[in-house]
mmCIF file of C-alpha atoms and ligand atoms in Angstrom:
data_model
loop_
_atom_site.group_PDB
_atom_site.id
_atom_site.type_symbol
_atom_site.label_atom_id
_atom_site.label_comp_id
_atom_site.label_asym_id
_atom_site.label_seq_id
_atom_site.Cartn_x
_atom_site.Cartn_y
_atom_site.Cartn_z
ATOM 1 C CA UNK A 1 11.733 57.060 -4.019
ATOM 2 C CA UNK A 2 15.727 56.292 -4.720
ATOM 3 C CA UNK A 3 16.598 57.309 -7.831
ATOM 4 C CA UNK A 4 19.843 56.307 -9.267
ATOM 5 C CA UNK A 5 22.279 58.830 -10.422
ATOM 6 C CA UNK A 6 20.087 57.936 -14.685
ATOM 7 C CA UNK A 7 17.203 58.639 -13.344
ATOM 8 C CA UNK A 8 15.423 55.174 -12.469
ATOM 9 C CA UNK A 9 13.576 54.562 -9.982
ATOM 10 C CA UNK A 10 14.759 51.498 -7.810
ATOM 11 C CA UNK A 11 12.599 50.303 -5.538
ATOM 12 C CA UNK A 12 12.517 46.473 -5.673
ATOM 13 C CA UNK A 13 14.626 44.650 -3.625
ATOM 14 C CA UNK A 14 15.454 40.647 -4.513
ATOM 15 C CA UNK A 15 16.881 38.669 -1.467
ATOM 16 C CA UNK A 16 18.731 35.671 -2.116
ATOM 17 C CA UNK A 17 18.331 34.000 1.397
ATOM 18 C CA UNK A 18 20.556 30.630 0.888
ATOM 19 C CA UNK A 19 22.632 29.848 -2.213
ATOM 20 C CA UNK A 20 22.380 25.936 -1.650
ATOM 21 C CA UNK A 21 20.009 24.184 -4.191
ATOM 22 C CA UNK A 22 18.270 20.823 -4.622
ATOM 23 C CA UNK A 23 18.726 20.978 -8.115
ATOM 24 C CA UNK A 24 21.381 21.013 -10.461
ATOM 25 C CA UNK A 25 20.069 22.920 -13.681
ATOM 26 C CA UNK A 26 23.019 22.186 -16.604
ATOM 27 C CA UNK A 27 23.054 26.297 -17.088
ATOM 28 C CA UNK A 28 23.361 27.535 -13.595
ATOM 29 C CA UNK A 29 25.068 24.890 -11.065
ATOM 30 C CA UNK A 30 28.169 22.836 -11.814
ATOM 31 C CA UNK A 31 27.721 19.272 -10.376
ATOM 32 C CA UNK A 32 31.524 19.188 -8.836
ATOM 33 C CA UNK A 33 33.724 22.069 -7.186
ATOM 34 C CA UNK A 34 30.834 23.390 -5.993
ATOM 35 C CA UNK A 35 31.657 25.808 -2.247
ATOM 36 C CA UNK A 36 28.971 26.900 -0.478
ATOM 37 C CA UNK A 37 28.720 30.277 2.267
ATOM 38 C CA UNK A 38 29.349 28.657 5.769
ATOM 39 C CA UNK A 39 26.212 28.632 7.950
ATOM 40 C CA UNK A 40 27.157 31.320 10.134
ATOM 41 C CA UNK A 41 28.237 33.820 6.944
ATOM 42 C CA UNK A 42 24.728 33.292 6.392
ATOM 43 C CA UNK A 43 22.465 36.790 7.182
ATOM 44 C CA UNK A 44 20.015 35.681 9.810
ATOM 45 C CA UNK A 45 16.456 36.288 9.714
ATOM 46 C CA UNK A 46 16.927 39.320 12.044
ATOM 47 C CA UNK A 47 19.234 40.490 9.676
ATOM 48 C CA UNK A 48 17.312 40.279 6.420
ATOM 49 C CA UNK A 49 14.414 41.747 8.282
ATOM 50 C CA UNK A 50 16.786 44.818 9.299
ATOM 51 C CA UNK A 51 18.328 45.231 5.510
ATOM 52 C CA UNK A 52 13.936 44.923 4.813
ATOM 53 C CA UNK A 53 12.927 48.000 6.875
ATOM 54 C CA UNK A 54 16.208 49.973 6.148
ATOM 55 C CA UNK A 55 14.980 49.572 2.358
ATOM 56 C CA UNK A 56 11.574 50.297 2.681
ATOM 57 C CA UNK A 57 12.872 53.430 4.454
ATOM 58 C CA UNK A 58 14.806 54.366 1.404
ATOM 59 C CA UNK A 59 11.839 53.750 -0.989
ATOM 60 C CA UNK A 60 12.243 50.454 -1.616
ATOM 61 C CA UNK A 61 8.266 48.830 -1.737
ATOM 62 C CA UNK A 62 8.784 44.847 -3.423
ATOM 63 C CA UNK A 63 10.741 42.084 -2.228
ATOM 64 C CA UNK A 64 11.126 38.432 -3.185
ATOM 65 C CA UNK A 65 12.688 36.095 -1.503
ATOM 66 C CA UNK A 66 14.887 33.692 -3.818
ATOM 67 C CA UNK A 67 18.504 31.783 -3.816
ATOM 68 C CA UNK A 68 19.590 28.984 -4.333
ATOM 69 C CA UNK A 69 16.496 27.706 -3.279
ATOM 70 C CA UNK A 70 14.968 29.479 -0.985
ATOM 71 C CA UNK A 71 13.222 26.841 0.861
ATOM 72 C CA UNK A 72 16.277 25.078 1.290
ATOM 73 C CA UNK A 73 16.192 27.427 4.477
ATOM 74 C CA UNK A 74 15.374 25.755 7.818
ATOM 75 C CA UNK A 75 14.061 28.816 8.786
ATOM 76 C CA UNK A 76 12.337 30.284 5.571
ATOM 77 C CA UNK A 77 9.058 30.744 7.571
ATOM 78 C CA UNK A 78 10.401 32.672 9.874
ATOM 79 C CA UNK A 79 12.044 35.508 7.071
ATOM 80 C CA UNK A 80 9.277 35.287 5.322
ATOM 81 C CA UNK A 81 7.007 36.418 8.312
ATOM 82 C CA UNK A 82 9.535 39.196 9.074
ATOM 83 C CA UNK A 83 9.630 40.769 5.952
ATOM 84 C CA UNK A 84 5.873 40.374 5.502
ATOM 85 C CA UNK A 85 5.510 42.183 8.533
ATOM 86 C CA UNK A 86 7.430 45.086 8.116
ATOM 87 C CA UNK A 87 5.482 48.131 7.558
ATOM 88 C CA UNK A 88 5.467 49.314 3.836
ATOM 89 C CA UNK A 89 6.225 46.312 2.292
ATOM 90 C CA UNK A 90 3.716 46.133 -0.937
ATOM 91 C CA UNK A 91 4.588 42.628 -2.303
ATOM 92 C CA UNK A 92 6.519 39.557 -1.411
ATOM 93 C CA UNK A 93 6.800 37.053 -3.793
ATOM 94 C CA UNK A 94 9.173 33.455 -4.193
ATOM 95 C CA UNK A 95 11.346 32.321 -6.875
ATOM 96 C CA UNK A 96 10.932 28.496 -6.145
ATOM 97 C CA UNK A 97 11.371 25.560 -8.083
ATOM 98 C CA UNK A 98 8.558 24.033 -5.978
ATOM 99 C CA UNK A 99 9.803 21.218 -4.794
ATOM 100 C CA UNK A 100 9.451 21.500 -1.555
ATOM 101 C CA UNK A 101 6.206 23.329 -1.923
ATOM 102 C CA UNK A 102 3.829 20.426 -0.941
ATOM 103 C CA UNK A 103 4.833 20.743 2.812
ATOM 104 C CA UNK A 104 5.496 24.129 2.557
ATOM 105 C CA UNK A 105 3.424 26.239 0.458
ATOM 106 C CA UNK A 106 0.380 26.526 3.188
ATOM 107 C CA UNK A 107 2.838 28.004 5.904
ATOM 108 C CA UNK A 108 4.513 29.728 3.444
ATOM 109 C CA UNK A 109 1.344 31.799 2.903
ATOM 110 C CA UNK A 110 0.261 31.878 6.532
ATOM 111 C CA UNK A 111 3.614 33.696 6.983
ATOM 112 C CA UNK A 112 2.508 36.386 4.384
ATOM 113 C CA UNK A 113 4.102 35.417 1.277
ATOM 114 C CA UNK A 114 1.645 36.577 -1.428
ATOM 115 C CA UNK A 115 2.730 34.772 -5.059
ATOM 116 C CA UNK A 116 4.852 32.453 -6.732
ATOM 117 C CA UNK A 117 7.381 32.247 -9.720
ATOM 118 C CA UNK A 118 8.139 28.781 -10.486
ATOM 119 C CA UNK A 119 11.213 26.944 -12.305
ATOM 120 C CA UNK A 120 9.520 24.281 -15.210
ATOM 121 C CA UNK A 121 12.410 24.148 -17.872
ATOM 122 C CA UNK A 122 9.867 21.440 -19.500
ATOM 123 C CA UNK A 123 7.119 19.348 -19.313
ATOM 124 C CA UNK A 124 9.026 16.426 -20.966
ATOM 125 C CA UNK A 125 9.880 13.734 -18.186
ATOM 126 C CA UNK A 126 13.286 12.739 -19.183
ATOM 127 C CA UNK A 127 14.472 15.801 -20.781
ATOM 128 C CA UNK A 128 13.552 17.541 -17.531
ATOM 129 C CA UNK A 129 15.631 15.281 -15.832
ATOM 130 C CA UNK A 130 18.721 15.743 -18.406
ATOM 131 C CA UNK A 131 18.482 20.037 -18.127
ATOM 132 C CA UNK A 132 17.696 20.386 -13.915
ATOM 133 C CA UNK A 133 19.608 16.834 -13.303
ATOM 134 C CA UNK A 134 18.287 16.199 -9.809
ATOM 135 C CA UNK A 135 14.200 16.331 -8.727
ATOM 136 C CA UNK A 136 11.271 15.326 -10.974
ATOM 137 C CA UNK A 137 8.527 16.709 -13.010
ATOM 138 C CA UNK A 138 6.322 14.942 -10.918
ATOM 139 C CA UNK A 139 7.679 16.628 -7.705
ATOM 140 C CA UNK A 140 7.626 19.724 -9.635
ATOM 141 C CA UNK A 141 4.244 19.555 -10.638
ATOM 142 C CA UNK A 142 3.067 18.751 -7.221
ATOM 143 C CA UNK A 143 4.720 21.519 -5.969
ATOM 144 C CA UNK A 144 2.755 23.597 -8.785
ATOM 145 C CA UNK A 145 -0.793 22.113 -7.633
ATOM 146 C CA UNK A 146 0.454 22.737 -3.648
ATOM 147 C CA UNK A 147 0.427 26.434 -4.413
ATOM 148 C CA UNK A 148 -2.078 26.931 -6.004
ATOM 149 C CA UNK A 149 -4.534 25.414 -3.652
ATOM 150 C CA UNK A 150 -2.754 27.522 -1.143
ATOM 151 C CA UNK A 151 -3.314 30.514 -2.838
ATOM 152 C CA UNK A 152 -0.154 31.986 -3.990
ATOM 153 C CA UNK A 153 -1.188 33.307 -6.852
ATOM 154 C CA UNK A 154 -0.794 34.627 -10.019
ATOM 155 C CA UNK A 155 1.746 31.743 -10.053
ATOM 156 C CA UNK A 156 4.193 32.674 -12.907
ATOM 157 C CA UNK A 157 6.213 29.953 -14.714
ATOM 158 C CA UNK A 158 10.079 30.099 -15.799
ATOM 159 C CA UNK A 159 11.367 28.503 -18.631
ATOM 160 C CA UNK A 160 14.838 28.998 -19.154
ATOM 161 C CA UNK A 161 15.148 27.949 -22.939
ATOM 162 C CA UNK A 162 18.502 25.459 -23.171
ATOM 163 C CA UNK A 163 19.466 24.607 -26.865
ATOM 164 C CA UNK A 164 19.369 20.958 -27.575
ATOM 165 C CA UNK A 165 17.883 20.279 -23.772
ATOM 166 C CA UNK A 166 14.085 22.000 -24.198
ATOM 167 C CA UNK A 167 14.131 24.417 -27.164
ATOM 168 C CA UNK A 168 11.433 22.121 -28.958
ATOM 169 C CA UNK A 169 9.389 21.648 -25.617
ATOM 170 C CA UNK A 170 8.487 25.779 -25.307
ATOM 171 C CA UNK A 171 5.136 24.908 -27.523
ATOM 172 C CA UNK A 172 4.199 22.813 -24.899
ATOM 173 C CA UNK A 173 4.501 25.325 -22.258
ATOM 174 C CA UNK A 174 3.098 27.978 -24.379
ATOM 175 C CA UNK A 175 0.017 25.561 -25.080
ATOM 176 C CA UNK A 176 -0.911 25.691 -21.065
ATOM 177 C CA UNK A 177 -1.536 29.284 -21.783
ATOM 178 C CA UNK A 178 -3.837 28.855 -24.553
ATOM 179 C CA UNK A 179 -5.883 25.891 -23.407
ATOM 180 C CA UNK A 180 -5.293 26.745 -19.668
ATOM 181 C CA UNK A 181 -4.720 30.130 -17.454
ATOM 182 C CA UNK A 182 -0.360 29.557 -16.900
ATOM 183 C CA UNK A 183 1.366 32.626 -17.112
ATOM 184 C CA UNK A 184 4.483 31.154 -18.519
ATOM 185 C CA UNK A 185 7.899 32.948 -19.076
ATOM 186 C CA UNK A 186 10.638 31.834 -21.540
ATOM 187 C CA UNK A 187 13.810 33.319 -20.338
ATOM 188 C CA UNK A 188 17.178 33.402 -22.313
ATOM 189 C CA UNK A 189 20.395 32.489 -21.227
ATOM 190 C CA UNK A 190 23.146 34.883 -19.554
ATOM 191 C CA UNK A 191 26.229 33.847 -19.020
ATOM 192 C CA UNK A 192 27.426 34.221 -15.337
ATOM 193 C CA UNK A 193 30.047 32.992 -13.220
ATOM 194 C CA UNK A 194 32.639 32.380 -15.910
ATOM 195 C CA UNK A 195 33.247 28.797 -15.820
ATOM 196 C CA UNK A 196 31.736 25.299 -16.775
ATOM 197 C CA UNK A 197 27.728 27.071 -16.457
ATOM 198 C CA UNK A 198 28.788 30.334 -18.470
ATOM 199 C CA UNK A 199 29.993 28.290 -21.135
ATOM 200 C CA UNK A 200 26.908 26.197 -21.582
ATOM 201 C CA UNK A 201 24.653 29.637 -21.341
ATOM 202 C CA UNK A 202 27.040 30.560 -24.065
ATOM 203 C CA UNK A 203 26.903 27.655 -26.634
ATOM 204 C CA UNK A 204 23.582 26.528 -25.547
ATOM 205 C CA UNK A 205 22.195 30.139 -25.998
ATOM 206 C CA UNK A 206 18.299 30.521 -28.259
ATOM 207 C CA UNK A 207 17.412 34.080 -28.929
ATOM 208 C CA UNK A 208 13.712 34.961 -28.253
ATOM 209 C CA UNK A 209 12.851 35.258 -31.767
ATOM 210 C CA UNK A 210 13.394 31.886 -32.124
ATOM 211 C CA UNK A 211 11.242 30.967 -29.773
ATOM 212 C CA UNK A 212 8.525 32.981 -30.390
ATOM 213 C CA UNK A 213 8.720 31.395 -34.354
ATOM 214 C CA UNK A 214 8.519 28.069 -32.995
ATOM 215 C CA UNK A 215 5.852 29.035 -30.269
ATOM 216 C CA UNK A 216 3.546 30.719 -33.395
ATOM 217 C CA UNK A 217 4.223 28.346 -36.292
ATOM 218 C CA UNK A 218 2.317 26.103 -33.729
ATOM 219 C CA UNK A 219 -0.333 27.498 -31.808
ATOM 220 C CA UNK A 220 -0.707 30.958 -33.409
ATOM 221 C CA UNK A 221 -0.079 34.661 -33.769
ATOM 222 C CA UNK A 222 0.983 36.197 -29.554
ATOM 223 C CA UNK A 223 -0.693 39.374 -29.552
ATOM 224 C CA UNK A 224 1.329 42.146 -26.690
ATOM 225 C CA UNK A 225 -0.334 42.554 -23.534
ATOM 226 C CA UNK A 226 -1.664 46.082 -23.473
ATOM 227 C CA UNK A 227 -0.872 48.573 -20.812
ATOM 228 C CA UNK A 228 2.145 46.724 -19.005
ATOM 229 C CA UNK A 229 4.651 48.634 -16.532
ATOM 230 C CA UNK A 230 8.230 49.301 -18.634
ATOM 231 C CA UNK A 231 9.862 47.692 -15.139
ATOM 232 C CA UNK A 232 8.330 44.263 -15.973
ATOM 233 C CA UNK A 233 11.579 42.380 -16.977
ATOM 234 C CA UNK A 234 8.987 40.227 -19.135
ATOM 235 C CA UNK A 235 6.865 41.504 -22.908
ATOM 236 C CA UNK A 236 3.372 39.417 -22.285
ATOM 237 C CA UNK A 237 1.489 37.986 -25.160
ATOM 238 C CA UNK A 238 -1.512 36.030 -25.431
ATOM 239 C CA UNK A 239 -2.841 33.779 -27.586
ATOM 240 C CA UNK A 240 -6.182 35.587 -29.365
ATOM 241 C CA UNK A 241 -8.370 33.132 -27.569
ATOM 242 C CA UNK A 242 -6.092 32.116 -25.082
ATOM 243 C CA UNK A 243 -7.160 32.250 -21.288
ATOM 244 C CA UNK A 244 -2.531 32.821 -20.327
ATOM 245 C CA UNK A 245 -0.247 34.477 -20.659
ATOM 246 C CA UNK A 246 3.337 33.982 -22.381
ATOM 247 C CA UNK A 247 6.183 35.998 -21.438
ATOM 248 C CA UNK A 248 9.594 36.680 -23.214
ATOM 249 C CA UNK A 249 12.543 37.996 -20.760
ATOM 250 C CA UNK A 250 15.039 38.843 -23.494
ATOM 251 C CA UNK A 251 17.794 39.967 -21.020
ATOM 252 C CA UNK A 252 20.822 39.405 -24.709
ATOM 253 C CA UNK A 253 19.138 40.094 -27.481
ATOM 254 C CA UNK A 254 16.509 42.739 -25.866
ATOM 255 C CA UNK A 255 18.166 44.473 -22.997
ATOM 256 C CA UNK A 256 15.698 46.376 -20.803
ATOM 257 C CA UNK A 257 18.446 47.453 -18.245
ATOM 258 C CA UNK A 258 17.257 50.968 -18.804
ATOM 259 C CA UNK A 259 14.096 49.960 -17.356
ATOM 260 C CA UNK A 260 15.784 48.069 -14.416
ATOM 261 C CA UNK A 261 14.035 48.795 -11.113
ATOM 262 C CA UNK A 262 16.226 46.045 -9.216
ATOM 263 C CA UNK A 263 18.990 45.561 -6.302
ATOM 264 C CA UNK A 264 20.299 42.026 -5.218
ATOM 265 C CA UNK A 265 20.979 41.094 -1.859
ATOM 266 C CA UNK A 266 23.646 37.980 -1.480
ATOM 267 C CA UNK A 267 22.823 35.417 0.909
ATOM 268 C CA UNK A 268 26.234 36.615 2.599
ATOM 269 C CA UNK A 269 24.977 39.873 2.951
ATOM 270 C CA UNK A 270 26.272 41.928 -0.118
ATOM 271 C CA UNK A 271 24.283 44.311 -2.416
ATOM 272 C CA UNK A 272 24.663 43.224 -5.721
ATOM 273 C CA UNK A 273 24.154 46.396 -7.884
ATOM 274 C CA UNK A 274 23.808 44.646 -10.949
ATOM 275 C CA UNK A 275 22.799 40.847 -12.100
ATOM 276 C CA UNK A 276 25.285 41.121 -15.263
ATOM 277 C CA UNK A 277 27.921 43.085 -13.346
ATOM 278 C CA UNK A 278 30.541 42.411 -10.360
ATOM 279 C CA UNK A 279 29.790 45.612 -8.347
ATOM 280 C CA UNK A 280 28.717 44.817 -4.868
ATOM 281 C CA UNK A 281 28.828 46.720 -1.750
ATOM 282 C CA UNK A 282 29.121 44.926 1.650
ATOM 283 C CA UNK A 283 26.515 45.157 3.904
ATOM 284 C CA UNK A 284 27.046 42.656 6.718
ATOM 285 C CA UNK A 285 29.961 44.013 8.500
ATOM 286 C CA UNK A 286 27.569 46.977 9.300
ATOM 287 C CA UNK A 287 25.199 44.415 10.225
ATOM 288 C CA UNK A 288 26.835 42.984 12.826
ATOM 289 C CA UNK A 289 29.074 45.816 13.777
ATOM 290 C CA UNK A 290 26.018 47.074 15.404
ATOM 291 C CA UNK A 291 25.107 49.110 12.854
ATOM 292 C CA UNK A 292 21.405 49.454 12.850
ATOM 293 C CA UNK A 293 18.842 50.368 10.408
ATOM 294 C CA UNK A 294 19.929 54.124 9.734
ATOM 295 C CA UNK A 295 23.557 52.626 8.921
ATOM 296 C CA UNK A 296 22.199 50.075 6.373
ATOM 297 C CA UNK A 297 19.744 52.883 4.879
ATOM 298 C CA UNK A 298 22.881 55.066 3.929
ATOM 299 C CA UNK A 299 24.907 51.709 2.498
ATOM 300 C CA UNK A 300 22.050 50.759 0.612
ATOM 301 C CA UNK A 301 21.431 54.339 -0.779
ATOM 302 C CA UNK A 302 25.001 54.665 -2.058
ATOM 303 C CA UNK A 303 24.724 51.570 -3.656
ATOM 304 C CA UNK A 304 21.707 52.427 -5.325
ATOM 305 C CA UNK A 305 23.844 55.293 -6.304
ATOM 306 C CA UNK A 306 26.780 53.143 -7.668
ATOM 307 C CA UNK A 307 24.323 50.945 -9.841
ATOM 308 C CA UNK A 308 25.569 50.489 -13.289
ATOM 309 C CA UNK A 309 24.098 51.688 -16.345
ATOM 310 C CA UNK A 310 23.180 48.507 -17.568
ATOM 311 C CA UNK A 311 24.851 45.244 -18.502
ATOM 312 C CA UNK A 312 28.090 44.791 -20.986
ATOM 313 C CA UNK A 313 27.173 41.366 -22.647
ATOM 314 C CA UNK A 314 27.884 42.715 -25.850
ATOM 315 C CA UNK A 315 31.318 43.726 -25.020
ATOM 316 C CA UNK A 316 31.715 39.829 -23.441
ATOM 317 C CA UNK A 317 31.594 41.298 -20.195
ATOM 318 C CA UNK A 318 29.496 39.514 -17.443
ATOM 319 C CA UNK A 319 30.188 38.686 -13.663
ATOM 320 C CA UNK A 320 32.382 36.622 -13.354
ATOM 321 C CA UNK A 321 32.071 36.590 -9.469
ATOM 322 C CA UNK A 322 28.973 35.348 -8.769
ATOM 323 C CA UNK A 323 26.721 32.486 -10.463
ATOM 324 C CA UNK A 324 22.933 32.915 -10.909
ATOM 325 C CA UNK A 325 22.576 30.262 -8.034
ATOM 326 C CA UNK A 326 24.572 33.265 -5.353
ATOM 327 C CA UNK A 327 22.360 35.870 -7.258
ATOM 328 C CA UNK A 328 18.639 34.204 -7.820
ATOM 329 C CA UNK A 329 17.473 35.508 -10.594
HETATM 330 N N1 SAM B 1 15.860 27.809 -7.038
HETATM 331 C C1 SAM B 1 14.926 28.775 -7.523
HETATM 332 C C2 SAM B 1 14.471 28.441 -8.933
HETATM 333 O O1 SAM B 1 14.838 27.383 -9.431
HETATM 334 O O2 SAM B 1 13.705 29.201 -9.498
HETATM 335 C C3 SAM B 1 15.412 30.205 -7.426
HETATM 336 C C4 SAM B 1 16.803 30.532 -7.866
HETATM 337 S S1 SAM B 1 17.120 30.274 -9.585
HETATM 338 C C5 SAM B 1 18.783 30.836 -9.685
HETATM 339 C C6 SAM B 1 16.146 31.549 -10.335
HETATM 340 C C7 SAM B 1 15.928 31.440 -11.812
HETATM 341 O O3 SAM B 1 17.150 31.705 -12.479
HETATM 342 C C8 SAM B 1 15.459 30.084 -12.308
HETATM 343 O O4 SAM B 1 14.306 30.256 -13.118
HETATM 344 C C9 SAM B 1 16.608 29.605 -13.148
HETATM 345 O O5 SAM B 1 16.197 28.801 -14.207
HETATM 346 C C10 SAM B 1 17.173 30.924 -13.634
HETATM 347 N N2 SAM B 1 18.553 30.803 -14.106
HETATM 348 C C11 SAM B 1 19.592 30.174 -13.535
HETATM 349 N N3 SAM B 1 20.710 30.328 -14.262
HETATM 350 C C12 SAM B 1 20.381 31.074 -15.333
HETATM 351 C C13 SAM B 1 21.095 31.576 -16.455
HETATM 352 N N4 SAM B 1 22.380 31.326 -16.607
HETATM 353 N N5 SAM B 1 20.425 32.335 -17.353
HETATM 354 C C14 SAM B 1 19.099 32.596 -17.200
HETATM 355 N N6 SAM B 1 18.371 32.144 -16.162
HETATM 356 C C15 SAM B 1 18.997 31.388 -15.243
#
């Protein structure tokens, strides 16, 4: 298993595949001065599935597949058969926002994807429109019902909590946990990327705690999950008769970097060493300088090596490089 040079154990591998999206969430992509990586800059299915069995040769044993928007992809079937095929490979899950799920979530599974995370900022028609700007509830909530009938399941819900956009909306979320089985996840803010999108994850920022008040001053007391992994990014609750699950991902005001068990991939073929961080080591001119698997293997371990300790948000450090939509989550 690759350790990194404190000790943790990194072994999950997140692959941002495209960074276009069909959305335009107020937090994460600007709607002008927006440049995109060329089509051919672009690591090709072959590629990914090479940087895929290097990794799993180095320890690495999850994937997911994210972007951008992953499905944006003309050829997102074919990746996600390659990876799913590669020997070792334990789990491949999608971060999605689902809109394209309808037509694509059956394939999608054929190919060997196994689960889901999907992007509902609210349930509130018009305020979803204000916060992701482009799409629909309604789109997104067929996409929802798409995968689940295909099977990609435990589908697990993000809710990126936006001040003044959908801070009051979480108890409606939180209440498809109690009455229903969502596994829902309220996410804070991180600034990234420096400009117009840092500054709204800046101003716009709600600290867990506030959430959670809001959450139980309406629907009850969250009682912790017993028995989860200290890699899980999220702390899950439920309700005490509750059939879900609500999540907190507290990446500001409860850093769990020590915990992190994560590398990025960029769509342009860069490992990203760290989501809060600028440190990235290039990948893709070994790619297609003929360097096979063994090549990548070594890259990939000494970037595992260079990983940071953890993020510097406190300091008012944060990447100022890359934007969540080059990164995926
Ligand atoms: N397009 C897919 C989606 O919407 O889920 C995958 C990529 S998107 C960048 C992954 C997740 O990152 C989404 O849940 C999105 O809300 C979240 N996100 C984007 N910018 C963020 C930010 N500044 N802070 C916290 N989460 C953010």
């Amino acid at each position: 298993m690759p350790l990194d040079r404190f000790g943790r154990e990194i072994n999950y591998l997140r692959l941002s595949v495209i960074d276009h999206c069909n959305l335009r969430c107020v937090y994460c992509m600007p709607l002008r001065g927006l440049s995109f990586v060329p089509a051919p800059e672009l690591l090709t299915a072959a590629e990914i599935e090479t940087v895929v069995r290097a990794a799993v040769g180095v320890g690495f044993r999850k994937f997911r597949l994210t972007g951008g928007e992953p499905t944006l992809r003309a050829d997102i079937l074919e990746i996600t058969r390659r990876v799913a095929s590669v020997p070792g490979v334990e789990d491949l899950a999608m971060t999605s926002n689902g809109i394209l799920l309808p037509r694509l979530a059956r394939p999608l599974k054929e190919a060997g994807l196994k689960r889901l995370n999907l992007h509902v900022d609210t349930l509130h028609p018009e305020r979803l429109q204000k916060l992701m700007r482009f799409g629909s509830l309604e789109e997104i909530e067929a996409g929802i019902a798409a995968a689940e009938d295909a099977g990609l399941l435990p589908i697990k819900i993000n809710c990126v909590v936006t001040r003044d956009y959908n801070d009051t909306d979480v108890v409606d979320l939180a209440r498809r946990a109690l009455d229903g089985d969502w596994h829902v996840r309220f996410i804070e803010l991180m600034p990234l990327g420096g400009g117009e999108t840092a500054h709204v994850a800046l101003s716009q920022f709600v600290p867990t705690a506030e959430t959670r008040r809001r959450i139980e001053a309406d629907l009850g007391p969250l009682l912790p999950v017993p028995g989860q992994s200290p890699s899980d990014e999220a702390r899950n609750h439920r309700f005490a008769n509750g059939r879900g699950v609500v999540g907190f991902i507290s990446p500001v005001s409860e850093p769990y970097c020590g915990a992190c068990n994560r590398m990025r991939l960029t769509a342009d073929g860069r490992f990203h060493l760290c989501l809060l961080n600028d440190d990235e080591v290039d990948v893709k001119q070994a790619l297609r300088s003929g360097g096979g698997e063994a090549q990548v293997a070594q890259i990939l371990a000494r970037a595992v090596a260079l990983k940071p300790t953890g993020h510097r948000l406190d300091e008012g450090l944060s990447t100022h490089v890359r934007s969540m939509f080059q990164l995926g989550g």
